[in-house]
Tab-separated table of C-alpha atoms (C1' of nucleotides) and ligand atoms in Angstrom:
chain	number	residue	atom	x	y	z
A	23	MET	CA	-0.023	0.021	0.019
A	24	TYR	CA	1.449	3.714	-1.143
A	25	SER	CA	1.149	6.893	0.806
A	26	LEU	CA	-0.909	9.679	-0.596
A	27	ALA	CA	2.298	11.140	-1.330
A	28	GLU	CA	4.158	8.824	-3.052
A	29	GLU	CA	0.779	8.388	-5.050
A	30	ASN	CA	0.933	11.439	-6.339
A	31	TYR	CA	3.694	11.595	-6.905
A	32	LEU	CA	3.289	9.111	-8.813
A	33	LYS	CA	0.094	10.425	-10.691
A	34	ALA	CA	2.194	13.473	-11.533
A	35	ILE	CA	4.806	11.474	-13.130
A	36	TYR	CA	2.596	9.835	-15.285
A	37	HIS	CA	0.627	12.177	-16.521
A	38	LEU	CA	3.974	14.097	-16.741
A	39	GLU	CA	5.353	11.260	-18.706
A	40	GLN	CA	2.427	11.347	-21.500
A	41	GLU	CA	2.760	15.012	-22.215
A	42	ALA	CA	6.707	15.276	-22.578
A	43	LYS	CA	6.699	11.488	-24.299
A	44	GLY	CA	10.373	10.652	-22.098
A	45	GLU	CA	12.412	11.411	-18.749
A	46	VAL	CA	10.260	13.830	-16.798
A	47	SER	CA	12.475	16.557	-14.900
A	48	THR	CA	12.844	17.148	-11.403
A	49	ASN	CA	11.644	20.521	-11.882
A	50	ALA	CA	7.896	19.296	-14.348
A	51	ILE	CA	6.771	17.485	-11.079
A	52	ALA	CA	7.982	19.831	-8.866
A	53	ASP	CA	5.931	22.515	-11.169
A	54	ARG	CA	3.243	20.452	-11.314
A	55	MET	CA	2.947	19.324	-7.714
A	56	ALA	CA	3.694	22.773	-6.878
A	57	THR	CA	6.599	21.951	-4.221
A	58	LYS	CA	10.100	22.149	-4.314
A	59	PRO	CA	12.762	20.518	-6.364
A	60	SER	CA	14.839	19.074	-3.144
A	61	SER	CA	11.271	17.672	-1.971
A	62	VAL	CA	11.509	15.956	-5.905
A	63	THR	CA	14.533	14.938	-5.091
A	64	ASP	CA	13.881	13.208	-2.250
A	65	MET	CA	10.796	11.020	-2.949
A	66	ILE	CA	12.445	10.112	-6.137
A	67	GLN	CA	15.119	8.592	-4.743
A	68	LYS	CA	12.968	7.038	-2.983
A	69	LEU	CA	10.355	5.700	-5.484
A	70	ALA	CA	13.248	4.354	-7.192
A	71	ASP	CA	14.061	2.381	-4.097
A	72	LYS	CA	10.921	1.050	-4.382
A	73	LYS	CA	11.678	-0.230	-7.732
A	74	LEU	CA	8.831	2.483	-9.055
A	75	LEU	CA	10.892	3.957	-11.307
A	76	SER	CA	14.138	4.271	-12.509
A	77	TYR	CA	16.363	7.015	-12.033
A	78	LYS	CA	20.170	7.862	-12.718
A	79	ARG	CA	20.317	11.478	-10.899
A	80	TYR	CA	20.417	14.317	-13.331
A	81	LYS	CA	18.689	12.247	-15.412
A	82	GLY	CA	15.266	12.765	-14.623
A	83	ALA	CA	12.879	9.841	-13.718
A	84	LEU	CA	10.996	6.733	-16.041
A	85	LEU	CA	8.047	4.808	-14.474
A	86	THR	CA	8.481	1.331	-13.836
A	87	PRO	CA	5.450	-0.894	-14.989
A	88	GLU	CA	5.176	-0.844	-11.897
A	89	GLY	CA	4.680	2.755	-10.799
A	90	ARG	CA	2.514	2.702	-14.132
A	91	LYS	CA	0.414	0.445	-13.001
A	92	ILE	CA	-0.435	2.099	-9.513
A	93	ALA	CA	-1.062	5.289	-11.356
A	94	ALA	CA	-3.341	4.272	-13.872
A	95	GLY	CA	-5.046	2.676	-11.014
A	96	VAL	CA	-5.216	6.616	-9.045
A	97	ILE	CA	-5.804	7.488	-11.876
A	98	ARG	CA	-9.091	5.225	-12.856
A	99	LYS	CA	-10.250	6.447	-9.182
A	100	HIS	CA	-10.239	9.585	-9.506
A	101	ARG	CA	-12.166	8.908	-13.013
A	102	LEU	CA	-14.563	7.020	-11.681
A	103	TRP	CA	-15.489	9.042	-8.817
A	104	GLU	CA	-15.780	11.760	-9.902
A	105	VAL	CA	-18.741	10.629	-12.935
A	106	PHE	CA	-20.116	9.412	-9.830
A	107	LEU	CA	-20.488	13.245	-8.243
A	108	VAL	CA	-21.925	14.008	-11.985
A	109	GLU	CA	-23.741	11.078	-12.833
A	110	LYS	CA	-25.369	10.330	-9.570
A	111	LEU	CA	-25.057	13.177	-6.916
A	112	ASP	CA	-25.415	15.506	-9.654
A	113	PHE	CA	-22.726	18.141	-9.364
A	114	HIS	CA	-21.184	20.161	-12.202
A	115	TRP	CA	-18.383	19.347	-13.947
A	116	ASP	CA	-16.265	22.115	-13.158
A	117	GLU	CA	-16.727	20.867	-8.931
A	118	VAL	CA	-15.570	17.301	-8.771
A	119	HIS	CA	-12.317	17.757	-9.366
A	120	GLU	CA	-11.262	18.634	-5.832
A	121	ILE	CA	-13.062	15.980	-4.854
A	122	ALA	CA	-12.151	12.878	-5.993
A	123	GLU	CA	-8.284	14.541	-5.860
A	124	GLN	CA	-9.061	13.005	-2.197
A	125	LEU	CA	-11.315	9.861	-3.623
A	126	GLU	CA	-8.468	8.790	-5.327
A	127	HIS	CA	-6.730	7.757	-2.091
A	128	VAL	CA	-9.024	5.115	-0.768
A	129	HIS	CA	-7.888	2.002	-0.966
A	130	SER	CA	-10.432	-1.042	-1.262
A	131	GLU	CA	-10.180	-3.283	-4.528
A	132	LYS	CA	-13.608	-3.924	-4.119
A	133	LEU	CA	-14.927	-0.692	-3.943
A	134	ILE	CA	-13.741	0.958	-7.077
A	135	SER	CA	-14.603	-2.338	-9.036
A	136	ARG	CA	-18.192	-2.231	-6.709
A	137	LEU	CA	-17.940	1.252	-8.023
A	138	ASP	CA	-17.066	1.527	-11.786
A	139	GLN	CA	-20.070	-1.721	-12.372
A	140	PHE	CA	-23.007	0.803	-10.155
A	141	LEU	CA	-22.192	3.143	-12.763
A	142	GLY	CA	-22.360	1.299	-15.592
A	143	ASN	CA	-18.314	0.132	-16.479
A	144	PRO	CA	-18.417	4.597	-18.416
A	145	ASP	CA	-15.506	4.868	-20.456
A	146	PHE	CA	-14.917	8.429	-20.146
A	147	ASP	CA	-15.128	10.544	-16.981
A	148	PRO	CA	-17.372	13.603	-17.500
A	149	HIS	CA	-14.405	15.874	-18.167
A	150	GLY	CA	-13.816	13.386	-21.447
A	151	ASP	CA	-10.598	11.650	-20.273
A	152	PRO	CA	-10.463	8.626	-20.533
A	153	ILE	CA	-11.244	6.097	-17.886
A	154	PRO	CA	-8.458	2.892	-17.301
A	155	ASP	CA	-9.093	-0.166	-16.787
A	156	LYS	CA	-8.484	-2.592	-14.025
A	157	HIS	CA	-5.253	-3.940	-15.160
A	158	GLY	CA	-4.589	-0.733	-16.500
A	159	ASN	CA	-4.675	0.002	-20.140
A	160	ILE	CA	-6.636	3.207	-21.502
A	161	LYS	CA	-8.173	2.454	-24.464
A	162	ARG	CA	-6.916	5.733	-26.675
A	163	THR	CA	-9.190	7.289	-28.854
A	164	GLU	CA	-8.266	9.673	-32.113
A	165	LYS	CA	-8.952	13.299	-31.079
A	166	LYS	CA	-7.035	16.542	-31.747
A	167	LEU	CA	-7.348	20.087	-30.578
A	168	LEU	CA	-10.253	22.314	-31.947
A	169	SER	CA	-7.109	24.592	-33.142
A	170	GLU	CA	-5.804	21.050	-35.470
A	171	LEU	CA	-8.843	22.148	-37.455
A	172	ASP	CA	-9.214	23.815	-40.287
A	173	LYS	CA	-11.868	26.739	-42.286
A	174	LYS	CA	-15.233	24.783	-41.984
A	175	GLN	CA	-14.246	21.462	-40.592
A	176	ARG	CA	-16.661	19.828	-37.932
A	177	GLY	CA	-15.317	18.322	-34.972
A	178	VAL	CA	-17.699	16.898	-31.784
A	179	CYS	CA	-16.509	17.799	-28.743
A	180	VAL	CA	-14.651	15.113	-26.794
A	181	GLY	CA	-12.500	16.391	-24.009
A	182	VAL	CA	-10.928	19.687	-21.933
A	183	LYS	CA	-7.452	19.439	-21.785
A	184	GLU	CA	-7.784	22.161	-18.692
A	185	SER	CA	-10.046	21.434	-17.086
A	186	SER	CA	-10.219	24.867	-14.666
A	187	SER	CA	-13.249	26.014	-13.261
A	188	ASP	CA	-13.351	28.875	-14.830
A	189	PHE	CA	-12.415	26.827	-18.437
A	190	LEU	CA	-15.850	25.573	-17.871
A	191	GLN	CA	-17.766	27.981	-16.936
A	192	TYR	CA	-17.265	29.235	-19.596
A	193	LEU	CA	-17.886	26.555	-21.754
A	194	ASP	CA	-21.561	26.219	-20.398
A	195	LYS	CA	-21.948	29.461	-21.167
A	196	LYS	CA	-21.378	29.197	-24.586
A	197	LYS	CA	-23.405	25.696	-24.410
A	198	ILE	CA	-20.477	23.468	-25.114
A	199	THR	CA	-19.858	20.287	-24.005
A	200	ILE	CA	-19.302	16.382	-24.660
A	201	GLY	CA	-20.788	15.976	-27.500
A	202	THR	CA	-21.636	19.351	-28.723
A	203	LYS	CA	-21.206	19.429	-32.980
A	204	ILE	CA	-18.822	22.190	-33.420
A	205	LEU	CA	-18.662	23.968	-37.504
A	206	VAL	CA	-14.934	26.096	-37.975
A	207	LEU	CA	-16.408	29.102	-39.909
A	208	GLY	CA	-13.559	31.104	-40.247
A	209	LYS	CA	-9.981	30.599	-38.562
A	210	GLU	CA	-7.458	33.632	-38.323
A	211	PHE	CA	-3.691	32.623	-39.018
A	212	PHE	CA	-2.377	35.647	-37.348
A	213	ASP	CA	-3.583	34.563	-33.658
A	214	GLY	CA	-5.144	31.352	-34.097
A	215	SER	CA	-8.625	32.703	-32.968
A	216	MET	CA	-11.731	31.353	-35.168
A	217	VAL	CA	-15.063	32.202	-35.641
A	218	ILE	CA	-17.106	28.753	-34.864
A	219	GLN	CA	-20.788	27.592	-35.072
A	220	VAL	CA	-22.262	25.780	-32.174
A	221	GLY	CA	-26.036	25.062	-32.076
A	222	ARG	CA	-27.428	28.061	-34.197
A	223	ASP	CA	-25.169	30.764	-32.225
A	224	GLN	CA	-22.084	31.936	-34.028
A	225	PHE	CA	-19.087	33.379	-32.090
A	226	PHE	CA	-16.224	34.402	-31.752
A	227	ILE	CA	-13.239	32.150	-29.776
A	228	SER	CA	-9.252	32.595	-28.784
A	229	LYS	CA	-6.678	30.084	-29.619
A	230	LYS	CA	-6.535	29.616	-25.476
A	231	ILE	CA	-10.059	28.572	-26.135
A	232	ALA	CA	-9.220	25.943	-28.968
A	233	GLU	CA	-6.201	24.741	-27.425
A	234	ASN	CA	-8.346	23.589	-24.520
A	235	LEU	CA	-10.714	21.969	-26.554
A	236	TYR	CA	-10.503	18.761	-28.038
A	237	VAL	CA	-12.780	17.124	-30.592
A	238	GLN	CA	-13.268	14.327	-32.406
A	239	THR	CA	-13.954	14.758	-36.043
A	240	ASN	CA	-15.282	11.781	-38.384
B	16	MET	CA	-10.160	21.512	8.074
B	17	TYR	CA	-8.606	19.763	11.016
B	18	SER	CA	-5.849	15.744	10.045
B	19	LEU	CA	-6.689	12.687	9.897
B	20	ALA	CA	-5.297	12.342	13.240
B	21	GLU	CA	-7.263	14.430	15.206
B	22	GLU	CA	-10.416	13.665	13.420
B	23	ASN	CA	-9.680	10.319	14.511
B	24	TYR	CA	-8.949	11.268	18.473
B	25	LEU	CA	-11.698	13.203	18.561
B	26	LYS	CA	-13.866	10.749	17.429
B	27	ALA	CA	-12.618	8.348	19.979
B	28	ILE	CA	-12.702	10.464	22.983
B	29	TYR	CA	-16.465	11.440	21.729
B	30	HIS	CA	-17.151	7.241	21.518
B	31	LEU	CA	-15.630	6.779	25.100
B	32	GLU	CA	-17.471	10.275	26.905
B	33	GLN	CA	-20.984	8.298	25.884
B	34	GLU	CA	-19.930	4.910	27.079
B	35	ALA	CA	-18.348	6.534	29.982
B	36	LYS	CA	-20.614	9.216	31.063
B	37	GLY	CA	-17.510	11.500	32.488
B	38	GLU	CA	-14.031	12.457	31.535
B	39	VAL	CA	-12.346	10.264	29.435
B	40	SER	CA	-8.948	8.576	30.802
B	41	THR	CA	-5.658	9.130	28.939
B	42	ASN	CA	-4.789	5.272	29.038
B	43	ALA	CA	-8.858	4.705	27.142
B	44	ILE	CA	-7.821	6.870	24.818
B	45	ALA	CA	-5.054	4.511	24.170
B	46	ASP	CA	-6.083	1.602	24.270
B	47	ARG	CA	-9.098	2.750	21.592
B	48	MET	CA	-6.968	4.067	19.030
B	49	ALA	CA	-3.817	1.131	19.718
B	50	THR	CA	-1.931	3.699	20.121
B	51	LYS	CA	0.225	4.874	23.261
B	52	PRO	CA	-0.522	6.542	26.316
B	53	SER	CA	2.022	9.046	25.607
B	54	SER	CA	1.487	9.438	22.171
B	55	VAL	CA	-2.272	10.317	23.599
B	56	THR	CA	-1.194	12.941	25.728
B	57	ASP	CA	0.705	14.520	23.460
B	58	MET	CA	-2.368	15.043	21.054
B	59	ILE	CA	-5.243	15.668	23.734
B	60	GLN	CA	-3.017	18.606	24.340
B	61	LYS	CA	-2.697	19.693	21.216
B	62	LEU	CA	-6.522	19.762	21.136
B	63	ALA	CA	-7.414	20.854	24.164
B	64	ASP	CA	-4.205	24.284	22.799
B	65	LYS	CA	-7.174	24.711	19.560
B	66	LYS	CA	-9.947	24.075	22.162
B	67	LEU	CA	-11.663	21.365	20.764
B	68	LEU	CA	-11.731	19.665	24.313
B	69	SER	CA	-10.878	20.568	28.003
B	70	TYR	CA	-7.853	19.070	29.352
B	71	LYS	CA	-5.996	19.321	32.629
B	72	ARG	CA	-3.037	17.468	33.584
B	73	TYR	CA	-3.827	14.136	35.351
B	74	LYS	CA	-7.382	14.696	34.806
B	75	GLY	CA	-8.699	13.901	31.900
B	76	ALA	CA	-10.281	15.159	28.685
B	77	LEU	CA	-14.145	16.109	27.785
B	78	LEU	CA	-14.697	17.285	24.252
B	79	THR	CA	-15.937	21.344	24.119
B	80	PRO	CA	-19.270	21.539	21.963
B	81	GLU	CA	-17.025	23.252	18.482
B	82	GLY	CA	-15.155	19.490	19.592
B	83	ARG	CA	-18.243	17.613	19.433
B	84	LYS	CA	-19.556	18.960	16.721
B	85	ILE	CA	-16.135	18.147	14.993
B	86	ALA	CA	-16.355	14.459	15.848
B	87	ALA	CA	-20.024	13.965	14.862
B	88	GLY	CA	-19.210	15.286	11.682
B	89	VAL	CA	-17.479	12.616	11.449
B	90	ILE	CA	-19.137	9.562	12.573
B	91	ARG	CA	-22.042	11.372	10.359
B	92	LYS	CA	-19.974	10.659	7.456
B	93	HIS	CA	-19.073	7.116	8.014
B	94	ARG	CA	-22.713	6.274	8.738
B	95	LEU	CA	-23.664	7.786	5.459
B	96	TRP	CA	-20.621	6.017	3.790
B	97	GLU	CA	-21.478	2.752	5.286
B	98	VAL	CA	-25.968	3.002	4.393
B	99	PHE	CA	-24.292	3.883	0.943
B	100	LEU	CA	-21.356	0.692	0.266
B	101	VAL	CA	-24.244	-1.293	1.913
B	102	GLU	CA	-27.810	-0.226	-0.061
B	103	LYS	CA	-25.907	0.966	-3.430
B	104	LEU	CA	-22.919	-0.775	-3.953
B	105	ASP	CA	-24.297	-4.311	-2.602
B	106	PHE	CA	-21.467	-4.495	0.739
B	107	HIS	CA	-22.334	-6.912	3.019
B	108	TRP	CA	-22.625	-4.828	7.012
B	109	ASP	CA	-19.970	-6.677	8.276
B	110	GLU	CA	-17.419	-5.292	5.080
B	111	VAL	CA	-17.847	-2.363	5.387
B	112	HIS	CA	-16.398	-0.672	8.300
B	113	GLU	CA	-12.748	-0.562	7.442
B	114	ILE	CA	-13.671	1.256	4.200
B	115	ALA	CA	-16.035	3.784	6.144
B	116	GLU	CA	-13.136	4.537	8.084
B	117	GLN	CA	-10.895	5.614	5.827
B	118	LEU	CA	-14.038	7.790	2.907
B	119	GLU	CA	-14.962	9.396	7.022
B	120	HIS	CA	-11.705	11.866	6.170
B	121	VAL	CA	-12.539	13.448	3.086
B	122	HIS	CA	-13.659	16.756	3.268
B	123	SER	CA	-16.418	18.422	1.048
B	124	GLU	CA	-19.623	19.857	2.518
B	125	LYS	CA	-21.556	19.686	-0.344
B	126	LEU	CA	-20.425	16.295	-0.661
B	127	ILE	CA	-21.910	14.645	1.994
B	128	SER	CA	-24.808	16.137	1.734
B	129	ARG	CA	-26.231	15.886	-0.983
B	130	LEU	CA	-24.775	11.987	-0.101
B	131	ASP	CA	-27.595	12.438	2.263
B	132	GLN	CA	-30.312	13.547	-0.641
B	133	PHE	CA	-29.008	10.864	-2.367
B	134	LEU	CA	-29.413	8.059	0.390
B	135	GLY	CA	-32.854	9.544	1.434
B	136	ASN	CA	-31.592	10.865	4.175
B	137	PRO	CA	-31.314	8.111	6.442
B	138	ASP	CA	-31.273	7.686	10.400
B	139	PHE	CA	-29.757	5.201	10.649
B	140	ASP	CA	-26.280	2.318	9.369
B	141	PRO	CA	-26.517	-0.578	8.343
B	142	HIS	CA	-25.561	-1.572	11.624
B	143	GLY	CA	-28.488	0.897	13.642
B	144	ASP	CA	-26.372	2.903	14.687
B	145	PRO	CA	-27.998	6.188	14.468
B	146	ILE	CA	-26.655	9.284	12.052
B	147	PRO	CA	-26.294	12.999	13.481
B	148	ASP	CA	-27.347	15.440	11.238
B	149	LYS	CA	-26.143	18.763	10.212
B	150	HIS	CA	-26.082	20.262	12.688
B	151	GLY	CA	-24.016	17.395	15.180
B	152	ASN	CA	-27.714	16.122	16.727
B	153	ILE	CA	-28.180	12.679	17.197
B	154	LYS	CA	-31.647	10.758	17.581
B	155	ARG	CA	-31.763	8.956	20.970
B	156	THR	CA	-34.326	6.249	20.324
B	157	GLU	CA	-35.119	4.155	23.283
B	158	LYS	CA	-32.961	0.364	22.809
B	159	LYS	CA	-31.712	-1.747	25.192
B	160	LEU	CA	-29.940	-5.092	25.267
B	161	LEU	CA	-30.968	-8.028	24.446
B	162	SER	CA	-29.014	-9.383	27.700
B	163	GLU	CA	-31.287	-7.330	29.353
B	164	LEU	CA	-34.293	-8.716	29.387
B	165	ASP	CA	-36.165	-11.696	30.722
B	166	LYS	CA	-37.348	-14.877	30.186
B	167	LYS	CA	-40.746	-14.588	27.648
B	168	GLN	CA	-39.902	-11.195	26.683
B	169	ARG	CA	-39.867	-9.945	22.916
B	170	GLY	CA	-37.935	-7.465	21.131
B	171	VAL	CA	-37.635	-6.480	17.748
B	172	CYS	CA	-32.863	-5.993	17.014
B	173	VAL	CA	-32.803	-2.187	16.524
B	174	GLY	CA	-28.753	-2.283	16.130
B	175	VAL	CA	-25.503	-4.158	17.286
B	176	LYS	CA	-22.830	-3.371	20.052
B	177	GLU	CA	-20.256	-4.872	18.617
B	178	SER	CA	-19.368	-5.089	14.680
B	179	SER	CA	-16.621	-6.747	14.283
B	180	SER	CA	-16.639	-9.258	11.059
B	181	ASP	CA	-17.381	-12.068	13.624
B	182	PHE	CA	-20.225	-11.437	15.392
B	183	LEU	CA	-22.586	-10.304	12.090
B	184	GLN	CA	-20.990	-13.631	10.119
B	185	TYR	CA	-21.997	-15.306	13.373
B	186	LEU	CA	-25.895	-13.017	13.316
B	187	ASP	CA	-25.810	-14.141	8.936
B	188	LYS	CA	-26.248	-17.530	10.220
B	189	LYS	CA	-28.720	-17.500	12.591
B	190	LYS	CA	-30.168	-15.064	10.380
B	191	ILE	CA	-30.312	-11.849	12.634
B	192	THR	CA	-30.426	-8.992	11.494
B	193	ILE	CA	-31.884	-5.626	12.181
B	194	GLY	CA	-35.057	-5.582	12.599
B	195	THR	CA	-35.798	-9.205	13.350
B	196	LYS	CA	-37.674	-10.126	16.114
B	197	ILE	CA	-35.810	-11.589	19.277
B	198	LEU	CA	-38.148	-13.848	21.679
B	199	VAL	CA	-36.280	-14.942	24.457
B	200	LEU	CA	-37.692	-18.432	26.021
B	201	GLY	CA	-35.109	-19.284	28.542
B	202	LYS	CA	-32.557	-17.196	30.660
B	203	GLU	CA	-29.710	-19.294	32.796
B	204	PHE	CA	-28.507	-16.789	35.276
B	205	PHE	CA	-25.603	-19.042	36.191
B	206	ASP	CA	-23.511	-17.332	32.485
B	207	GLY	CA	-26.245	-15.329	31.657
B	208	SER	CA	-26.605	-17.036	28.667
B	209	MET	CA	-30.060	-17.814	27.093
B	210	VAL	CA	-32.300	-19.658	24.549
B	211	ILE	CA	-34.098	-18.031	21.315
B	212	GLN	CA	-36.068	-18.014	19.277
B	213	VAL	CA	-35.846	-15.930	16.107
B	214	GLY	CA	-38.437	-16.937	12.860
B	215	ARG	CA	-38.789	-20.740	13.838
B	216	ASP	CA	-36.009	-21.257	15.062
B	217	GLN	CA	-34.822	-21.906	18.962
B	218	PHE	CA	-31.159	-21.531	19.567
B	219	PHE	CA	-28.953	-21.712	22.831
B	220	ILE	CA	-26.410	-18.087	22.550
B	221	SER	CA	-24.032	-16.842	24.899
B	222	LYS	CA	-23.976	-13.610	27.451
B	223	LYS	CA	-21.485	-12.432	25.035
B	224	ILE	CA	-24.631	-12.523	22.216
B	225	ALA	CA	-26.286	-11.232	23.971
B	226	GLU	CA	-24.539	-8.561	25.337
B	227	ASN	CA	-24.146	-6.987	21.740
B	228	LEU	CA	-27.002	-7.355	20.509
B	229	TYR	CA	-29.441	-3.824	20.918
B	230	VAL	CA	-33.783	-3.960	21.004
B	231	GLN	CA	-36.570	-2.839	20.915
B	232	THR	CA	-39.688	-3.497	23.048
B	233	ASN	CA	-43.110	-2.686	23.194
C	18	DA	C1'	37.674	25.787	-24.609
C	19	DC	C1'	35.464	28.155	-21.412
C	20	DC	C1'	32.797	30.750	-18.562
C	21	DT	C1'	27.832	31.594	-16.836
C	22	DA	C1'	23.319	30.228	-16.407
C	23	DT	C1'	20.306	26.547	-14.607
C	24	DT	C1'	18.449	22.406	-13.112
C	25	DT	C1'	19.531	18.980	-9.521
C	26	DT	C1'	21.639	17.380	-5.434
C	27	DT	C1'	22.947	17.421	-0.654
C	28	DC	C1'	22.739	19.106	3.544
C	29	DG	C1'	20.814	21.056	7.552
C	30	DT	C1'	16.584	21.787	9.806
C	31	DC	C1'	11.369	21.875	10.448
C	32	DT	C1'	6.536	20.119	11.793
C	33	DT	C1'	3.132	16.105	12.474
C	34	DG	C1'	3.086	12.306	14.969
C	35	DG	C1'	4.442	8.149	16.538
C	36	DC	C1'	7.292	5.884	19.712
C	37	DT	C1'	10.295	3.696	24.287
C	38	DA	C1'	12.141	4.448	29.224
C	39	DA	C1'	12.007	8.074	33.103
C	40	DA	C1'	9.856	10.520	36.440
C	41	DA	C1'	5.563	13.007	38.642
C	42	DA	C1'	1.225	12.641	40.527
C	43	DT	C1'	-2.748	9.917	41.592
C	44	DA	C1'	-4.850	6.021	43.569
C	45	DT	C1'	-4.480	1.838	46.657
C	46	DT	C1'	-3.978	-1.076	50.004
C	47	DA	C1'	-1.763	-1.906	54.529
D	12	DT	C1'	-0.374	7.072	57.463
D	13	DA	C1'	3.152	5.070	54.906
D	14	DA	C1'	4.383	2.107	51.107
D	15	DT	C1'	3.096	0.773	47.069
D	16	DA	C1'	1.049	0.315	41.969
D	17	DT	C1'	-1.461	2.458	38.341
D	18	DT	C1'	-1.864	6.400	34.996
D	19	DT	C1'	0.163	10.387	33.354
D	20	DT	C1'	3.217	12.960	32.068
D	21	DT	C1'	7.756	14.359	30.763
D	22	DA	C1'	12.233	14.034	27.483
D	23	DG	C1'	15.104	12.680	24.046
D	24	DC	C1'	14.216	9.830	19.701
D	25	DC	C1'	12.591	8.431	14.639
D	26	DA	C1'	10.754	8.632	10.205
D	27	DA	C1'	8.233	11.504	6.782
D	28	DG	C1'	7.321	14.445	4.043
D	29	DA	C1'	8.632	19.497	3.502
D	30	DC	C1'	11.231	23.744	3.477
D	31	DG	C1'	15.934	27.134	2.305
D	32	DA	C1'	21.081	27.638	1.480
D	33	DA	C1'	24.645	25.657	-0.511
D	34	DA	C1'	27.014	22.902	-3.626
D	35	DA	C1'	27.639	20.546	-7.913
D	36	DA	C1'	26.616	18.738	-12.322
D	37	DT	C1'	24.496	19.832	-16.413
D	38	DA	C1'	24.074	23.078	-21.135
D	39	DG	C1'	24.730	26.783	-23.609
D	40	DG	C1'	26.683	30.560	-25.189
D	41	DT	C1'	30.903	32.585	-27.313
E	28	LIG	MN1	-9.899	15.067	-12.310
E	29	LIG	MN1	-11.084	14.169	-14.942
E	30	LIG	MN1	-18.552	1.620	10.989
E	31	LIG	MN1	-21.667	1.174	11.901
DNA sequence: ACCTATTTTTCGTCTTGGCTAAAAATATTA
DNA sequence: TAATATTTTTAGCCAAGACGAAAAATAGGT
């Protein structure tokens, strides 16, 4: 059984590995976890001793299969609890993350398998992120950022990259949620801004918005 | 926001106050928490500094209203989660306590009020223990131990004093659960053992069993 | 190749919540 | 009341996980 701190480090490193593809640096981990590099060094040495990641001084960290499995398990729990909060307790998708940060550390195989079943074995969390199965495998789907679409292309919103409250509330205001169809009416190459159509509404969005919305194109 | 350790101490002291009616001794707390008296002294001094209990050296501890409120809040969460596990996730009543010990420390007012609502605002947990309301008030009901009944008296099982797995599984084997009607056929004064009728079955129970089953007589 | 800036590690320290051993206070019993 | 037993507290120590300051390694620029 791993401690709360260990689980959080593994989770952060797992996410950073996805994003950066390769060794994860001490500073990157410190940034992500809002902690100091010296603390990170201590912890990755400890995790290396436990064979949860491989680490050579000054060379960054890489999860071992075991470390990856632990991390995926924590992420699985986080996302299942988020589904629970939204689907069963009627929470809004911008309110669930902080609570799931706590719930993800409850240790019980049986609890999580029963919860999974209770929720109907969902594949995605309320933000469109895939839920790892009990072995830690994730069903990766084809998705791109809205910002990658060109004029006249269509996409269906399948997820968000950021899930800050501010961003999610912006999306709500614009009536964009998972499953919403989006048509790119125009794209400005100078600043990456777009004009899009959502339902009957047409409006302007900044590059920053377009870079944080995942869409699927068929 | 209080730490996991602080919450567990407050909860233990709360329960000991109920049982013993009066100041709670250092040793009693240490026993209940499977820790050492010296550790208890440290913690109760810390809790006294925070005004969660009153404490004079060598005189034991008594929760302040604030301390009692925190403790009742933790117990409320514990019991609501137990209801969730049994009612929604089909756990057996002997499996839920350990998991609830973890879930009770998740901090979110909104989570617990939504959970309460989702469960239909239950008054009792799966072991028959009353669930405090959001202000920490408990609906106390008239109940006595089965061992207090005399020959020919009837009672309805409304709770268990112990909820160890062994005991609960024993009760299952004997088809006794919350709501079961029990008739005392005989009582041996020498050792406190009884012969009781449950449904169509008649059988012998030891004093230890009778002292851990709460019944209501009408 | 050398100097400098950046990143990472090391070292000493802090807080929380444990522990043991010894001292002090209280309770019991002769 | 005095001696003894029990309970409680104090004092010193430990491990986890954080921190800042200083040292070491690496990366970049010339
Ligand atoms: Mn989340
Ligand atoms: Mn999510
Ligand atoms: Mn319980
Ligand atoms: Mn219970």
